């Protein structure tokens, strides 16, 4: 084992907590890239994603690079994300993690390791320069709408970034599978696959973390006929409206009283609405008055809520404060059998909706906040590391406030994207 790899091993032996990244480090702004930096901070502090990149090694960039050399493919966004995780982890603990991997590769191939000796921990906390990741984003077909040095939307970036990560991760898994088929006889390879039943699910690790499913239903108000359609999502866009009710528990317990809360927004999002125009009903064989409703048929491990503050039609940004919970966001009541019209579980005694919906609880671990107007502004992130909250403003990181900083985060202006982690059943 080389010197750099020894440093990594020593650190891991001394720090056996449930997280590898002990505290946040900054990410340099490379020219109107605050939308990217803020979003990446939240993704890096997503524990399932950290586990897959740093512990399970779901997408080792060195292996992917080797396979891409064989297939003459030069681009992989997931490789750059893997390197970013390694650089971020290395800066957070003061170890050059990428140098350690390169050193091990040199030793395994009998090459002389190339590295500069550094004292352990002396470079801890240095901001990350995401130039390679940015270059990869700009040349990726699926992300051209967020390329260039103009101001871009953090939610649009997140959508495209997750999709491209998933696509490139699956490409690597397919190439690795093809390589195994070449290296092994068909019979041996089939035996190998039978011994690894989880391999197929691991290939879609991005989707398993962020992707949920919305159920959209059209209900004929004349005959009750239902037509359903499912749609996958990596985040849910919730419209802001000042007519939302305020007398919910979330608003009362928030550090600030506001007219709008995430709970009221979710209630509004899943509430049946009558469509303005009649819709053709195959059962009635005519156009009829129709209800439309959205529910959540599958909830993801990490739930991202997008608060739609930018109103292009009115040419303005909605700056109203939105109350949101730091823990215990219950999404179980928005599953089809507990809120969909005609499917609700009723109490046998009084016929009302049952209060016994399953508890599907989520805790907040990151926010992306926007400061400014519709046409210009700046993004910052708040992330939870351990029991404390930190504010990440490009290359600068500070504690979010007094104590654990939670009060300041929940009171912060311009919350734009909220990242929640599903609580595991105890």
CSV table of C-alpha atoms in Angstrom, one decimal:
chain,number,residue,atom,x,y,z
A,1,UNK,CA,0.0,0.0,0.0
A,2,UNK,CA,1.3,3.4,-1.0
A,3,UNK,CA,1.6,6.5,1.3
A,4,UNK,CA,-1.5,8.2,0.1
A,5,UNK,CA,-3.6,5.0,0.4
A,6,UNK,CA,-2.2,4.5,3.9
A,7,UNK,CA,-3.4,8.0,4.8
A,8,UNK,CA,-7.0,7.1,3.6
A,9,UNK,CA,-6.8,3.8,5.6
A,10,UNK,CA,-5.7,5.5,8.8
A,11,UNK,CA,-8.4,8.1,8.5
A,12,UNK,CA,-11.1,5.4,8.0
A,13,UNK,CA,-9.8,3.4,11.0
A,14,UNK,CA,-10.0,6.5,13.2
A,15,UNK,CA,-13.4,7.7,12.1
A,16,UNK,CA,-16.0,5.0,12.2
A,17,UNK,CA,-19.1,7.3,12.1
A,18,UNK,CA,-22.0,6.8,9.8
A,19,UNK,CA,-20.7,9.4,7.4
A,20,UNK,CA,-17.5,9.9,5.4
A,21,UNK,CA,-17.7,13.6,4.9
A,22,UNK,CA,-17.4,15.2,8.3
A,23,UNK,CA,-18.2,18.8,7.3
A,24,UNK,CA,-18.9,20.8,4.1
A,25,UNK,CA,-16.3,22.5,1.9
A,26,UNK,CA,-16.9,25.3,-0.7
A,27,UNK,CA,-17.3,25.0,-4.4
A,28,UNK,CA,-15.8,27.8,-6.5
A,29,UNK,CA,-18.1,29.8,-8.8
A,30,UNK,CA,-16.7,29.5,-12.3
A,31,UNK,CA,-18.9,32.3,-13.7
A,32,UNK,CA,-22.6,32.3,-12.9
A,33,UNK,CA,-22.4,28.7,-11.8
A,34,UNK,CA,-23.9,29.2,-8.3
A,35,UNK,CA,-27.0,27.2,-9.5
A,36,UNK,CA,-24.7,24.2,-10.0
A,37,UNK,CA,-22.7,24.7,-6.8
A,38,UNK,CA,-25.8,25.0,-4.6
A,39,UNK,CA,-27.4,21.9,-6.1
A,40,UNK,CA,-24.2,19.8,-5.9
A,41,UNK,CA,-23.9,20.7,-2.2
A,42,UNK,CA,-27.3,19.1,-1.5
A,43,UNK,CA,-26.5,16.1,-3.7
A,44,UNK,CA,-23.1,15.5,-2.0
A,45,UNK,CA,-24.8,15.6,1.4
A,46,UNK,CA,-27.4,13.0,0.3
A,47,UNK,CA,-26.4,10.0,2.4
A,48,UNK,CA,-27.5,7.3,-0.1
A,49,UNK,CA,-25.6,8.9,-2.9
A,50,UNK,CA,-22.5,9.4,-0.7
A,51,UNK,CA,-22.7,5.7,0.3
A,52,UNK,CA,-22.9,4.5,-3.3
A,53,UNK,CA,-20.0,6.6,-4.6
A,54,UNK,CA,-17.7,6.5,-1.6
A,55,UNK,CA,-18.4,3.2,0.1
A,56,UNK,CA,-20.0,0.8,-2.4
A,57,UNK,CA,-18.1,2.3,-5.3
A,58,UNK,CA,-21.1,1.9,-7.6
A,59,UNK,CA,-19.3,3.8,-10.4
A,60,UNK,CA,-15.5,3.7,-10.1
A,61,UNK,CA,-14.2,6.2,-12.6
A,62,UNK,CA,-11.0,4.2,-13.3
A,63,UNK,CA,-12.9,1.1,-14.4
A,64,UNK,CA,-15.3,3.2,-16.5
A,65,UNK,CA,-12.4,5.0,-18.2
A,66,UNK,CA,-10.8,1.7,-19.1
A,67,UNK,CA,-14.0,0.4,-20.6
A,68,UNK,CA,-14.6,3.6,-22.5
A,69,UNK,CA,-11.1,3.4,-24.0
A,70,UNK,CA,-12.0,0.0,-25.4
A,71,UNK,CA,-15.3,1.3,-26.9
A,72,UNK,CA,-13.9,4.6,-28.0
A,73,UNK,CA,-16.4,6.5,-25.8
A,74,UNK,CA,-14.8,9.7,-24.3
A,75,UNK,CA,-17.6,11.2,-22.2
A,76,UNK,CA,-19.1,10.1,-18.9
A,77,UNK,CA,-20.8,12.6,-16.5
A,78,UNK,CA,-21.1,9.9,-13.8
A,79,UNK,CA,-17.3,9.5,-13.8
A,80,UNK,CA,-16.9,13.3,-13.1
A,81,UNK,CA,-19.4,13.0,-10.3
A,82,UNK,CA,-17.4,10.1,-8.8
A,83,UNK,CA,-14.2,12.3,-9.0
A,84,UNK,CA,-16.1,15.2,-7.4
A,85,UNK,CA,-17.2,13.0,-4.5
A,86,UNK,CA,-13.5,11.9,-4.0
A,87,UNK,CA,-12.2,15.5,-4.2
A,88,UNK,CA,-14.9,16.7,-1.8
A,89,UNK,CA,-14.2,13.9,0.6
A,90,UNK,CA,-10.5,14.5,0.3
A,91,UNK,CA,-10.7,18.2,1.0
A,92,UNK,CA,-13.1,17.6,3.9
A,93,UNK,CA,-10.6,15.3,5.7
A,94,UNK,CA,-7.3,16.7,4.3
A,95,UNK,CA,-6.4,13.7,2.2
A,96,UNK,CA,-5.8,13.6,-1.6
A,97,UNK,CA,-8.2,10.7,-2.2
A,98,UNK,CA,-7.7,10.7,-6.0
A,99,UNK,CA,-3.9,10.6,-5.7
A,100,UNK,CA,-4.3,7.6,-3.4
A,101,UNK,CA,-6.3,5.7,-6.1
A,102,UNK,CA,-3.8,6.7,-8.8
A,103,UNK,CA,-1.0,5.6,-6.5
A,104,UNK,CA,-2.6,2.2,-6.0
A,105,UNK,CA,-3.0,1.8,-9.8
A,106,UNK,CA,0.6,2.6,-10.3
A,107,UNK,CA,1.7,0.1,-7.7
A,108,UNK,CA,-0.5,-2.6,-9.2
A,109,UNK,CA,1.0,-2.1,-12.6
A,110,UNK,CA,4.6,-1.9,-11.3
A,111,UNK,CA,4.8,1.8,-12.2
A,112,UNK,CA,6.6,4.3,-10.1
A,113,UNK,CA,4.0,6.2,-8.1
A,114,UNK,CA,3.8,9.9,-8.9
A,115,UNK,CA,2.7,12.2,-6.1
A,116,UNK,CA,3.9,15.1,-4.0
A,117,UNK,CA,4.4,14.3,-0.3
A,118,UNK,CA,2.0,16.3,1.9
A,119,UNK,CA,1.4,16.4,5.6
A,120,UNK,CA,-1.8,14.7,6.5
A,121,UNK,CA,-4.8,17.1,7.1
A,122,UNK,CA,-2.8,20.2,6.1
A,123,UNK,CA,-5.1,20.9,3.1
A,124,UNK,CA,-8.3,20.3,4.9
A,125,UNK,CA,-11.2,22.5,3.9
A,126,UNK,CA,-9.9,23.9,0.6
A,127,UNK,CA,-12.8,24.7,-1.8
A,128,UNK,CA,-13.3,22.5,-4.8
A,129,UNK,CA,-12.8,23.7,-8.4
A,130,UNK,CA,-15.4,21.8,-10.5
A,131,UNK,CA,-13.9,22.7,-13.9
A,132,UNK,CA,-13.8,19.2,-15.3
A,133,UNK,CA,-17.4,18.5,-14.2
A,134,UNK,CA,-18.5,21.8,-15.8
A,135,UNK,CA,-16.8,21.0,-19.0
A,136,UNK,CA,-18.4,17.6,-19.1
A,137,UNK,CA,-21.8,19.2,-18.5
A,138,UNK,CA,-21.4,21.7,-21.3
A,139,UNK,CA,-20.6,19.1,-23.9
A,140,UNK,CA,-23.4,16.7,-22.8
A,141,UNK,CA,-26.4,16.7,-25.2
A,142,UNK,CA,-28.9,16.4,-22.4
A,143,UNK,CA,-27.6,19.5,-20.6
A,144,UNK,CA,-27.0,22.0,-23.3
A,145,UNK,CA,-29.9,24.2,-22.1
A,146,UNK,CA,-27.9,24.9,-18.9
A,147,UNK,CA,-24.5,25.4,-20.6
A,148,UNK,CA,-22.6,28.6,-21.0
A,149,UNK,CA,-22.0,31.5,-18.5
A,150,UNK,CA,-25.6,32.8,-18.5
A,151,UNK,CA,-27.8,32.6,-15.4
A,152,UNK,CA,-29.6,29.2,-15.2
A,153,UNK,CA,-32.3,27.6,-13.1
A,154,UNK,CA,-31.2,25.2,-10.3
A,155,UNK,CA,-34.3,23.0,-10.7
A,156,UNK,CA,-33.7,22.6,-14.5
A,157,UNK,CA,-30.1,21.8,-13.8
A,158,UNK,CA,-31.1,19.1,-11.2
A,159,UNK,CA,-33.6,17.5,-13.5
A,160,UNK,CA,-31.1,17.2,-16.4
A,161,UNK,CA,-28.2,16.3,-14.2
A,162,UNK,CA,-30.0,13.3,-12.5
A,163,UNK,CA,-31.2,12.1,-15.9
A,164,UNK,CA,-27.7,12.2,-17.4
A,165,UNK,CA,-26.1,10.6,-14.4
A,166,UNK,CA,-28.6,7.7,-14.6
A,167,UNK,CA,-28.0,7.3,-18.4
A,168,UNK,CA,-24.2,7.3,-18.1
A,169,UNK,CA,-24.3,4.9,-15.1
A,170,UNK,CA,-26.4,2.5,-17.0
A,171,UNK,CA,-24.0,2.7,-20.0
A,172,UNK,CA,-21.1,1.8,-17.8
A,173,UNK,CA,-23.0,-1.2,-16.3
A,174,UNK,CA,-23.9,-2.4,-19.8
A,175,UNK,CA,-20.3,-2.1,-20.9
A,176,UNK,CA,-19.1,-3.9,-17.8
A,177,UNK,CA,-21.6,-6.7,-18.5
A,178,UNK,CA,-20.5,-7.1,-22.1
A,179,UNK,CA,-16.9,-7.3,-20.9
A,180,UNK,CA,-17.7,-10.0,-18.4
A,181,UNK,CA,-19.5,-11.9,-21.2
A,182,UNK,CA,-16.3,-11.7,-23.3
A,183,UNK,CA,-14.1,-12.8,-20.4
A,184,UNK,CA,-16.2,-15.7,-19.3
A,185,UNK,CA,-17.8,-18.6,-21.1
A,186,UNK,CA,-21.6,-18.3,-21.5
A,187,UNK,CA,-22.2,-21.0,-18.9
A,188,UNK,CA,-19.8,-19.6,-16.4
A,189,UNK,CA,-21.1,-16.1,-16.9
A,190,UNK,CA,-24.7,-17.3,-16.4
A,191,UNK,CA,-23.6,-18.9,-13.1
A,192,UNK,CA,-21.9,-15.6,-12.1
A,193,UNK,CA,-25.1,-13.7,-12.8
A,194,UNK,CA,-27.2,-16.1,-10.8
A,195,UNK,CA,-25.0,-15.5,-7.8
A,196,UNK,CA,-25.4,-11.8,-8.0
A,197,UNK,CA,-29.2,-11.1,-8.0
A,198,UNK,CA,-28.7,-7.5,-6.8
A,199,UNK,CA,-26.5,-6.5,-9.7
A,200,UNK,CA,-29.3,-5.5,-11.9
A,201,UNK,CA,-30.9,-3.2,-9.3
A,202,UNK,CA,-27.5,-1.6,-8.5
A,203,UNK,CA,-27.2,-0.6,-12.1
A,204,UNK,CA,-30.1,1.9,-11.7
A,205,UNK,CA,-28.9,3.3,-8.4
A,206,UNK,CA,-29.6,6.9,-9.3
A,207,UNK,CA,-33.2,6.1,-10.1
A,208,UNK,CA,-33.6,4.1,-6.9
A,209,UNK,CA,-32.6,7.2,-4.8
A,210,UNK,CA,-34.4,10.1,-6.5
A,211,UNK,CA,-37.2,8.7,-8.7
A,212,UNK,CA,-40.8,8.4,-7.6
A,213,UNK,CA,-44.0,7.9,-9.5
A,214,UNK,CA,-47.0,10.3,-9.8
A,215,UNK,CA,-50.4,8.9,-10.5
A,216,UNK,CA,-52.7,11.1,-12.6
A,217,UNK,CA,-56.4,10.2,-12.8
A,218,UNK,CA,-59.2,11.6,-14.8
A,219,UNK,CA,-62.7,11.0,-13.2
A,220,UNK,CA,-65.9,11.4,-15.2
A,221,UNK,CA,-68.3,13.3,-13.0
A,222,UNK,CA,-71.3,11.8,-14.9
A,223,UNK,CA,-70.5,8.0,-14.6
A,224,UNK,CA,-67.5,7.9,-12.4
A,225,UNK,CA,-65.3,6.2,-15.0
A,226,UNK,CA,-61.5,6.5,-14.2
A,227,UNK,CA,-58.6,6.8,-16.5
A,228,UNK,CA,-55.1,6.7,-14.9
A,229,UNK,CA,-51.6,7.4,-16.1
A,230,UNK,CA,-48.3,7.1,-14.3
A,231,UNK,CA,-45.3,9.4,-14.6
A,232,UNK,CA,-41.9,9.2,-13.0
A,233,UNK,CA,-40.4,12.2,-11.3
A,234,UNK,CA,-37.1,13.2,-9.8
A,235,UNK,CA,-38.6,16.3,-8.1
A,236,UNK,CA,-42.1,17.7,-7.6
A,237,UNK,CA,-43.0,21.2,-8.6
A,238,UNK,CA,-45.4,22.8,-6.2
A,239,UNK,CA,-47.1,26.1,-7.3
A,240,UNK,CA,-47.3,29.0,-4.8
A,241,UNK,CA,-50.7,30.6,-4.3
A,242,UNK,CA,-51.7,33.1,-1.6
A,243,UNK,CA,-55.1,31.5,-1.1
A,244,UNK,CA,-53.6,28.5,0.6
A,245,UNK,CA,-54.9,28.0,4.2
A,246,UNK,CA,-52.7,29.0,7.1
A,247,UNK,CA,-54.2,27.2,10.0
A,248,UNK,CA,-52.1,24.0,9.8
A,249,UNK,CA,-49.7,22.7,12.3
A,250,UNK,CA,-46.7,23.3,10.1
A,251,UNK,CA,-47.3,27.1,10.0
A,252,UNK,CA,-48.0,27.3,13.7
A,253,UNK,CA,-44.8,25.5,14.7
A,254,UNK,CA,-42.5,27.2,12.2
A,255,UNK,CA,-40.0,29.8,13.5
A,256,UNK,CA,-41.8,32.3,11.2
A,257,UNK,CA,-45.5,32.6,10.6
A,258,UNK,CA,-46.3,32.7,6.9
A,259,UNK,CA,-49.3,32.6,4.5
A,260,UNK,CA,-48.0,29.5,2.7
A,261,UNK,CA,-46.7,26.2,3.9
A,262,UNK,CA,-45.3,23.1,2.2
A,263,UNK,CA,-48.1,21.1,3.8
A,264,UNK,CA,-50.8,23.4,2.3
A,265,UNK,CA,-49.0,23.3,-1.1
A,266,UNK,CA,-49.0,19.4,-1.0
A,267,UNK,CA,-52.7,19.4,-0.1
A,268,UNK,CA,-53.4,21.7,-3.0
A,269,UNK,CA,-51.3,19.7,-5.4
A,270,UNK,CA,-53.2,16.4,-4.6
A,271,UNK,CA,-56.7,18.0,-4.4
A,272,UNK,CA,-59.1,17.1,-7.2
A,273,UNK,CA,-59.8,19.9,-9.5
A,274,UNK,CA,-62.6,20.3,-12.2
A,275,UNK,CA,-61.1,20.9,-15.6
A,276,UNK,CA,-62.3,24.0,-17.4
A,277,UNK,CA,-63.3,22.1,-20.6
A,278,UNK,CA,-65.2,18.9,-20.9
A,279,UNK,CA,-63.2,15.8,-21.7
A,280,UNK,CA,-64.3,12.8,-23.8
A,281,UNK,CA,-65.4,9.8,-21.6
A,282,UNK,CA,-65.2,6.4,-23.4
A,283,UNK,CA,-67.9,5.0,-21.1
A,284,UNK,CA,-70.4,7.8,-21.8
A,285,UNK,CA,-69.2,8.2,-25.4
A,286,UNK,CA,-69.4,11.9,-25.0
A,287,UNK,CA,-67.5,14.9,-23.6
A,288,UNK,CA,-68.4,15.3,-19.9
A,289,UNK,CA,-67.4,17.4,-16.9
A,290,UNK,CA,-64.2,15.8,-15.6
A,291,UNK,CA,-62.1,15.9,-12.4
A,292,UNK,CA,-58.3,15.6,-12.5
A,293,UNK,CA,-56.2,14.6,-9.5
A,294,UNK,CA,-52.6,13.8,-8.7
A,295,UNK,CA,-51.4,11.4,-6.0
A,296,UNK,CA,-48.1,9.7,-5.2
A,297,UNK,CA,-48.1,6.0,-6.1
A,298,UNK,CA,-44.4,5.5,-5.3
A,299,UNK,CA,-42.4,7.7,-3.0
A,300,UNK,CA,-38.6,8.0,-3.5
A,301,UNK,CA,-35.8,7.5,-1.0
A,302,UNK,CA,-34.9,11.2,-1.4
A,303,UNK,CA,-37.8,13.6,-2.1
A,304,UNK,CA,-37.0,16.9,-3.8
A,305,UNK,CA,-39.7,19.5,-3.6
A,306,UNK,CA,-39.4,22.5,-6.0
A,307,UNK,CA,-41.3,25.6,-5.0
A,308,UNK,CA,-42.3,27.4,-8.2
A,309,UNK,CA,-41.3,31.0,-7.4
A,310,UNK,CA,-40.7,32.1,-10.9
A,311,UNK,CA,-43.9,33.3,-12.7
A,312,UNK,CA,-42.9,33.9,-16.3
A,313,UNK,CA,-46.5,34.8,-17.3
A,314,UNK,CA,-46.6,37.6,-14.8
A,315,UNK,CA,-42.9,38.4,-15.3
A,316,UNK,CA,-42.1,38.3,-11.6
A,317,UNK,CA,-40.7,36.2,-8.8
A,318,UNK,CA,-42.9,35.2,-5.9
A,319,UNK,CA,-40.9,36.1,-2.8
A,320,UNK,CA,-43.4,35.1,-0.1
A,321,UNK,CA,-42.1,33.2,2.8
A,322,UNK,CA,-42.9,29.4,2.8
A,323,UNK,CA,-43.0,27.4,6.0
A,324,UNK,CA,-41.5,24.0,5.7
A,325,UNK,CA,-40.7,21.3,8.4
A,326,UNK,CA,-37.2,20.3,9.4
A,327,UNK,CA,-38.3,16.8,10.2
A,328,UNK,CA,-41.4,14.5,10.1
A,329,UNK,CA,-42.9,15.5,6.8
A,330,UNK,CA,-45.6,12.8,6.4
A,331,UNK,CA,-46.2,11.9,2.7
A,332,UNK,CA,-48.2,8.7,3.5
A,333,UNK,CA,-51.5,10.6,3.4
A,334,UNK,CA,-50.8,11.5,-0.3
A,335,UNK,CA,-50.8,7.8,-1.4
A,336,UNK,CA,-53.7,6.9,-3.7
A,337,UNK,CA,-55.7,4.9,-1.1
A,338,UNK,CA,-55.7,7.7,1.3
A,339,UNK,CA,-56.5,10.7,-0.8
A,340,UNK,CA,-57.6,9.7,-4.3
A,341,UNK,CA,-61.3,10.4,-5.0
A,342,UNK,CA,-63.1,7.1,-4.9
A,343,UNK,CA,-60.3,5.1,-3.4
A,344,UNK,CA,-60.1,6.8,0.1
A,345,UNK,CA,-60.1,4.4,3.0
A,346,UNK,CA,-63.3,5.3,5.0
A,347,UNK,CA,-64.0,5.0,8.7
A,348,UNK,CA,-66.8,2.5,9.1
A,349,UNK,CA,-68.4,4.4,11.9
A,350,UNK,CA,-68.7,7.9,10.4
A,351,UNK,CA,-67.8,7.4,6.7
A,352,UNK,CA,-64.9,9.9,6.9
A,353,UNK,CA,-61.4,9.4,5.6
A,354,UNK,CA,-59.5,7.2,7.9
A,355,UNK,CA,-56.8,8.9,10.0
A,356,UNK,CA,-54.8,5.7,9.9
A,357,UNK,CA,-52.8,6.4,6.7
A,358,UNK,CA,-49.3,4.8,6.7
A,359,UNK,CA,-46.6,7.1,8.2
A,360,UNK,CA,-44.1,7.8,5.5
A,361,UNK,CA,-41.9,10.3,7.1
A,362,UNK,CA,-39.1,12.5,5.7
A,363,UNK,CA,-36.5,14.7,7.3
A,364,UNK,CA,-34.9,17.7,5.7
A,365,UNK,CA,-31.2,17.6,4.9
A,366,UNK,CA,-30.7,20.3,2.3
A,367,UNK,CA,-32.2,23.4,0.8
A,368,UNK,CA,-31.4,25.5,-2.3
A,369,UNK,CA,-32.3,29.2,-1.8
A,370,UNK,CA,-32.6,31.9,-4.4
A,371,UNK,CA,-31.9,35.6,-3.7
A,372,UNK,CA,-32.8,38.2,-6.2
A,373,UNK,CA,-35.4,38.7,-8.9
A,374,UNK,CA,-36.8,36.7,-11.9
A,375,UNK,CA,-34.0,37.9,-14.2
A,376,UNK,CA,-31.0,38.0,-12.0
A,377,UNK,CA,-30.1,36.5,-8.6
A,378,UNK,CA,-27.9,34.2,-6.7
A,379,UNK,CA,-28.2,30.6,-5.3
A,380,UNK,CA,-26.9,29.4,-1.9
A,381,UNK,CA,-27.4,26.1,-0.2
A,382,UNK,CA,-28.0,25.0,3.4
A,383,UNK,CA,-26.9,21.4,4.2
A,384,UNK,CA,-27.1,19.3,7.3
A,385,UNK,CA,-23.8,17.5,8.2
A,386,UNK,CA,-24.1,15.4,11.4
A,387,UNK,CA,-26.3,17.4,13.7
A,388,UNK,CA,-25.4,20.9,12.4
A,389,UNK,CA,-26.6,23.0,9.5
A,390,UNK,CA,-24.2,24.9,7.3
A,391,UNK,CA,-24.7,27.6,4.7
A,392,UNK,CA,-22.7,27.1,1.5
A,393,UNK,CA,-22.3,30.3,-0.6
A,394,UNK,CA,-20.1,29.1,-3.5
A,395,UNK,CA,-16.5,28.8,-2.0
A,396,UNK,CA,-17.6,30.1,1.4
A,397,UNK,CA,-19.0,27.8,4.1
A,398,UNK,CA,-20.2,28.9,7.5
A,399,UNK,CA,-22.5,27.6,10.3
A,400,UNK,CA,-26.1,28.4,9.5
A,401,UNK,CA,-26.7,30.0,12.9
A,402,UNK,CA,-26.7,29.6,16.6
A,403,UNK,CA,-26.8,26.1,18.1
A,404,UNK,CA,-27.4,23.6,15.3
A,405,UNK,CA,-28.6,26.3,12.9
A,406,UNK,CA,-31.9,24.7,12.2
A,407,UNK,CA,-34.0,27.8,13.3
A,408,UNK,CA,-32.1,30.0,10.8
A,409,UNK,CA,-32.5,27.5,8.0
A,410,UNK,CA,-36.3,27.1,8.6
A,411,UNK,CA,-36.6,30.9,8.7
A,412,UNK,CA,-34.5,31.6,5.6
A,413,UNK,CA,-35.7,33.6,2.7
A,414,UNK,CA,-36.2,32.3,-0.8
A,415,UNK,CA,-36.4,28.6,-0.2
A,416,UNK,CA,-36.5,27.2,-3.8
A,417,UNK,CA,-35.7,23.5,-3.6
A,418,UNK,CA,-36.1,21.3,-0.5
A,419,UNK,CA,-34.3,17.9,-0.1
A,420,UNK,CA,-35.9,15.4,2.2
A,421,UNK,CA,-34.6,11.9,3.3
A,422,UNK,CA,-37.1,9.1,4.0
A,423,UNK,CA,-36.8,7.9,7.6
A,424,UNK,CA,-36.2,4.2,8.1
A,425,UNK,CA,-38.6,2.3,10.2
A,426,UNK,CA,-37.2,1.6,13.6
